[in-house]
CSV table of C-alpha atoms and ligand atoms in Angstrom, one decimal:
chain,number,residue,atom,x,y,z
D,1,MET,CA,0.0,0.0,0.0
D,2,LEU,CA,1.3,3.4,-0.9
D,3,THR,CA,0.4,4.9,2.5
D,4,ASP,CA,2.4,2.2,4.3
D,5,LYS,CA,5.4,3.0,2.0
D,6,LEU,CA,5.1,6.6,2.8
D,7,ARG,CA,4.8,6.1,6.5
D,8,PHE,CA,7.8,3.7,6.4
D,9,LEU,CA,9.8,6.3,4.4
D,10,TRP,CA,9.0,8.9,7.0
D,11,GLY,CA,10.1,6.6,9.7
D,12,PHE,CA,13.4,6.0,7.9
D,13,VAL,CA,13.9,9.8,7.5
D,14,ARG,CA,13.4,10.2,11.3
D,15,HIS,CA,15.5,7.2,12.4
D,16,PRO,CA,17.6,5.9,9.6
D,17,ARG,CA,19.8,3.6,11.6
D,18,GLU,CA,16.9,1.9,13.5
D,19,VAL,CA,14.6,1.5,10.6
D,20,GLY,CA,17.3,0.5,8.3
D,21,SER,CA,15.5,0.4,4.9
D,22,ILE,CA,13.6,2.8,2.7
D,23,THR,CA,10.7,0.4,2.0
D,24,PRO,CA,8.8,-2.2,4.1
D,25,SER,CA,9.3,-5.9,3.5
D,26,SER,CA,7.5,-7.5,0.6
D,27,ARG,CA,4.7,-10.0,1.0
D,28,PHE,CA,7.0,-12.6,-0.4
D,29,LEU,CA,9.7,-11.9,2.2
D,30,ALA,CA,7.0,-11.8,5.0
D,31,ARG,CA,5.8,-15.2,3.9
D,32,ALA,CA,9.4,-16.7,3.7
D,33,VAL,CA,10.2,-15.4,7.3
D,34,THR,CA,6.9,-16.5,8.8
D,35,SER,CA,7.0,-19.9,7.1
D,36,HIS,CA,9.4,-20.9,9.9
D,37,VAL,CA,6.8,-20.3,12.6
D,38,PRO,CA,4.7,-23.4,13.3
D,39,SER,CA,1.1,-22.6,12.3
D,40,GLY,CA,-0.1,-24.0,15.6
D,41,ALA,CA,2.1,-21.6,17.7
D,42,ARG,CA,0.3,-19.9,20.5
D,43,ALA,CA,2.9,-17.4,21.8
D,44,VAL,CA,4.9,-15.5,19.3
D,45,ALA,CA,6.9,-12.1,19.4
D,46,GLU,CA,7.7,-9.9,16.6
D,47,LEU,CA,10.7,-7.6,17.0
D,48,GLY,CA,10.5,-4.3,15.0
D,49,PRO,CA,7.2,-4.7,13.1
D,50,GLY,CA,7.4,-1.2,11.5
D,51,THR,CA,4.3,-0.7,9.5
D,52,GLY,CA,3.3,-4.3,9.9
D,53,PRO,CA,4.0,-6.2,6.7
D,54,ILE,CA,5.3,-9.3,8.5
D,55,THR,CA,2.7,-8.8,11.3
D,56,ARG,CA,-0.2,-9.1,8.8
D,57,VAL,CA,1.1,-12.4,7.3
D,58,LEU,CA,1.8,-13.8,10.8
D,59,LEU,CA,-1.7,-13.1,12.0
D,60,GLU,CA,-3.1,-14.8,8.8
D,61,ARG,CA,-1.0,-17.8,9.5
D,62,LEU,CA,-1.8,-18.2,13.3
D,63,GLU,CA,-4.9,-19.7,14.9
D,64,PRO,CA,-7.5,-17.7,16.8
D,65,ALA,CA,-6.0,-18.7,20.3
D,66,ALA,CA,-2.6,-17.2,19.4
D,67,THR,CA,-1.0,-14.2,20.9
D,68,VAL,CA,1.6,-11.9,18.9
D,69,LEU,CA,3.7,-9.5,21.2
D,70,ALA,CA,5.0,-6.8,18.8
D,71,LEU,CA,7.9,-4.9,20.3
D,72,GLU,CA,8.5,-1.7,18.4
D,73,ILE,CA,10.5,1.4,19.7
D,74,ASP,CA,8.9,4.0,17.3
D,75,ALA,CA,5.9,5.5,18.9
D,76,GLY,CA,4.3,6.6,15.5
D,77,PHE,CA,4.6,2.9,14.2
D,78,CYS,CA,3.0,1.6,17.4
D,79,ALA,CA,0.0,4.0,17.1
D,80,ASP,CA,-0.4,3.2,13.5
D,81,LEU,CA,-0.3,-0.7,14.1
D,82,ARG,CA,-2.9,-0.4,16.8
D,83,ARG,CA,-5.2,1.6,14.5
D,84,LEU,CA,-4.6,-0.3,11.3
D,85,LEU,CA,-4.4,-3.9,12.7
D,86,PRO,CA,-7.2,-4.1,15.2
D,87,ASP,CA,-6.7,-7.9,15.9
D,88,ALA,CA,-7.4,-9.1,19.5
D,89,ARG,CA,-4.4,-11.5,19.1
D,90,LEU,CA,-2.0,-8.6,18.6
D,91,LYS,CA,-0.5,-6.7,21.6
D,92,VAL,CA,1.7,-3.9,20.5
D,93,LEU,CA,4.2,-2.8,23.0
D,94,GLU,CA,6.3,0.3,22.7
D,95,ALA,CA,9.4,-1.1,24.0
D,96,PRO,CA,13.0,-2.3,22.8
D,97,ALA,CA,13.5,-5.8,21.7
D,98,GLN,CA,16.2,-6.2,24.4
D,99,ARG,CA,13.3,-6.4,27.0
D,100,LEU,CA,11.6,-9.4,25.5
D,101,PRO,CA,12.2,-12.0,28.2
D,102,GLN,CA,10.7,-9.7,31.0
D,103,LEU,CA,7.8,-8.6,28.6
D,104,ALA,CA,6.9,-12.1,27.6
D,105,SER,CA,6.8,-13.2,31.2
D,106,GLU,CA,4.7,-10.2,32.1
D,107,ALA,CA,2.4,-10.9,29.2
D,108,GLY,CA,1.6,-14.4,30.6
D,109,PHE,CA,4.3,-16.6,29.0
D,110,PRO,CA,6.8,-17.3,31.9
D,111,THR,CA,7.5,-20.7,30.3
D,112,GLY,CA,8.6,-19.2,27.0
D,113,LEU,CA,7.5,-18.4,23.4
D,114,ASP,CA,7.0,-20.7,20.5
D,115,ALA,CA,8.6,-18.3,18.1
D,116,VAL,CA,10.3,-15.0,17.7
D,117,VAL,CA,10.2,-13.2,14.4
D,118,SER,CA,12.6,-10.3,13.7
D,119,GLY,CA,12.3,-7.4,11.3
D,120,LEU,CA,15.3,-5.7,13.0
D,121,PRO,CA,18.1,-4.3,10.8
D,122,PHE,CA,20.9,-6.1,12.7
D,123,ALA,CA,23.6,-5.0,10.4
D,124,ASN,CA,23.0,-1.4,11.5
D,125,PHE,CA,23.5,-2.2,15.2
D,126,PRO,CA,26.7,-2.2,17.1
D,127,PRO,CA,27.9,-5.7,17.9
D,128,PRO,CA,27.1,-5.6,21.6
D,129,LEU,CA,23.4,-4.6,20.9
D,130,ARG,CA,23.1,-7.4,18.3
D,131,ARG,CA,24.3,-9.9,20.7
D,132,GLU,CA,22.0,-8.5,23.5
D,133,ILE,CA,19.0,-8.9,21.2
D,134,VAL,CA,19.8,-12.4,20.0
D,135,GLN,CA,20.4,-13.5,23.5
D,136,ALA,CA,17.1,-11.9,24.6
D,137,ALA,CA,15.3,-13.8,21.9
D,138,TYR,CA,17.0,-17.1,22.9
D,139,ASP,CA,16.2,-16.6,26.6
D,140,ALA,CA,12.5,-15.8,25.9
D,141,LEU,CA,12.0,-19.0,23.8
D,142,LYS,CA,10.8,-22.4,24.9
D,143,PRO,CA,13.1,-25.3,24.3
D,144,GLY,CA,12.5,-26.2,20.7
D,145,GLY,CA,11.4,-22.7,19.9
D,146,VAL,CA,12.2,-21.0,16.6
D,147,PHE,CA,13.8,-17.6,15.7
D,148,ALA,CA,13.3,-16.3,12.2
D,149,GLY,CA,14.4,-13.0,10.6
D,150,TYR,CA,16.0,-11.5,7.5
D,151,GLY,CA,19.0,-9.5,6.6
D,152,TYR,CA,20.6,-8.0,3.4
D,153,ALA,CA,24.0,-9.4,4.1
D,154,PRO,CA,25.1,-12.7,5.8
D,155,PHE,CA,27.7,-11.2,8.2
D,156,ALA,CA,25.6,-9.7,11.0
D,157,LEU,CA,23.0,-12.2,12.1
D,158,PRO,CA,24.1,-15.8,11.1
D,159,PRO,CA,27.4,-15.9,13.1
D,160,LEU,CA,25.5,-14.6,16.1
D,161,LEU,CA,22.8,-17.2,15.8
D,162,ARG,CA,25.4,-19.9,15.5
D,163,SER,CA,27.1,-18.7,18.6
D,164,VAL,CA,24.0,-18.4,20.7
D,165,PHE,CA,21.7,-21.1,19.2
D,166,GLY,CA,24.3,-23.5,18.1
D,167,SER,CA,23.4,-23.5,14.4
D,168,CYS,CA,21.3,-21.4,11.8
D,169,ARG,CA,19.8,-21.9,8.4
D,170,LEU,CA,20.0,-19.5,5.5
D,171,GLY,CA,17.5,-19.0,2.6
D,172,TYR,CA,17.2,-16.2,0.1
D,173,GLU,CA,14.2,-14.3,-1.1
D,174,TRP,CA,14.7,-12.4,-4.4
D,175,ARG,CA,11.2,-10.8,-4.5
D,176,ASN,CA,12.0,-8.1,-2.1
D,177,VAL,CA,13.8,-4.6,-2.4
D,178,PRO,CA,16.5,-5.4,-2.0
D,179,PRO,CA,16.6,-9.2,-2.0
D,180,ALA,CA,17.2,-10.6,1.4
D,181,PHE,CA,18.7,-13.6,3.3
D,182,VAL,CA,16.0,-15.4,5.3
D,183,ILE,CA,17.7,-16.6,8.5
D,184,SER,CA,16.3,-19.0,11.0
D,185,ALA,CA,17.5,-20.9,14.1
D,186,ARG,CA,16.0,-23.4,16.6
D,187,LYS,CA,16.6,-23.4,20.4
D,188,PRO,CA,17.8,-26.9,21.3
D,189,ALA,CA,14.9,-29.1,22.9
D,190,SER,CA,17.4,-30.0,25.5
D,191,ALA,CA,18.1,-26.3,26.5
D,192,PRO,CA,16.6,-24.9,29.7
D,193,GLY,CA,13.5,-22.7,29.3
D,194,PRO,CA,13.2,-19.1,30.5
D,195,GLY,CA,13.5,-18.4,34.3
I,1,SAM,C1,13.8,-2.6,8.8
I,1,SAM,S1,12.5,-1.9,9.7
I,1,SAM,C2,11.4,-3.4,9.5
I,1,SAM,C3,10.0,-3.1,9.6
I,1,SAM,C4,9.1,-4.3,9.2
I,1,SAM,N1,9.3,-5.5,10.1
I,1,SAM,C5,9.3,-4.7,7.8
I,1,SAM,O1,9.7,-5.9,7.5
I,1,SAM,O2,9.2,-3.9,6.8
I,1,SAM,C6,13.1,-2.2,11.5
I,1,SAM,C7,12.1,-1.7,12.5
I,1,SAM,O3,12.6,-2.1,13.8
I,1,SAM,C8,12.4,-1.0,14.7
I,1,SAM,N2,13.4,-1.1,15.8
I,1,SAM,C9,14.8,-0.8,15.6
I,1,SAM,N3,15.5,-1.0,16.8
I,1,SAM,C10,14.6,-1.6,17.7
I,1,SAM,C11,14.7,-2.2,18.9
I,1,SAM,N4,15.8,-2.2,19.6
I,1,SAM,N5,13.6,-2.8,19.5
I,1,SAM,C12,12.3,-2.8,18.7
I,1,SAM,N6,12.2,-2.3,17.5
I,1,SAM,C13,13.4,-1.7,17.0
I,1,SAM,C14,12.4,0.2,13.9
I,1,SAM,O4,11.8,1.4,14.6
I,1,SAM,C15,11.7,-0.2,12.6
I,1,SAM,O5,10.4,-0.1,12.7
């Protein structure tokens, strides 16, 4: 939608490093990222939803009993998401991704999330912040839970996922501007859960 693109572009003009792209993810990329989320997942977090292209596809994929916690630091994007995606399963939290474990627990998921989906521009972040966010996602997941995100280059997120999760998988989606790597990892089933 043109208005989504303009709102996103305005977000980029205000906070270029945090928004990290001039256009929202395509529906193809959103499908590729969310395909890693089990359709029966009940507790899912999305980090950096922006104008919501991945959020929309995620909500289409999930069942009525699911909850999506969307953590976004831009107040304008949060207000727009609440207005434009009035879905009872979606809880938009104006908060940084680093706070995910605490927020997931407070939202009623102390034993962990089934999946964490990321729209964050990891390559733009300093390495300590990248690690902090990946560790927060890992800590918030249940054993066996899934992390999925994307990036325009394979140097920022994959090495960190290998270090924190033990391994990661890479795919590629051409039908996006620019084309993007689709990056996913699974928390080992033998790992301890949150808390
Ligand atoms: C590249 S945009 C992606 C937006 C959307 N997911 C998409 O695919 O089009 C990154 C988003 O992450 C948000 N963001 C950046 N740093 C964040 C953080 N530490 N915690 C939560 N959101 C953050 C930005 O405000 C922006 O909305």
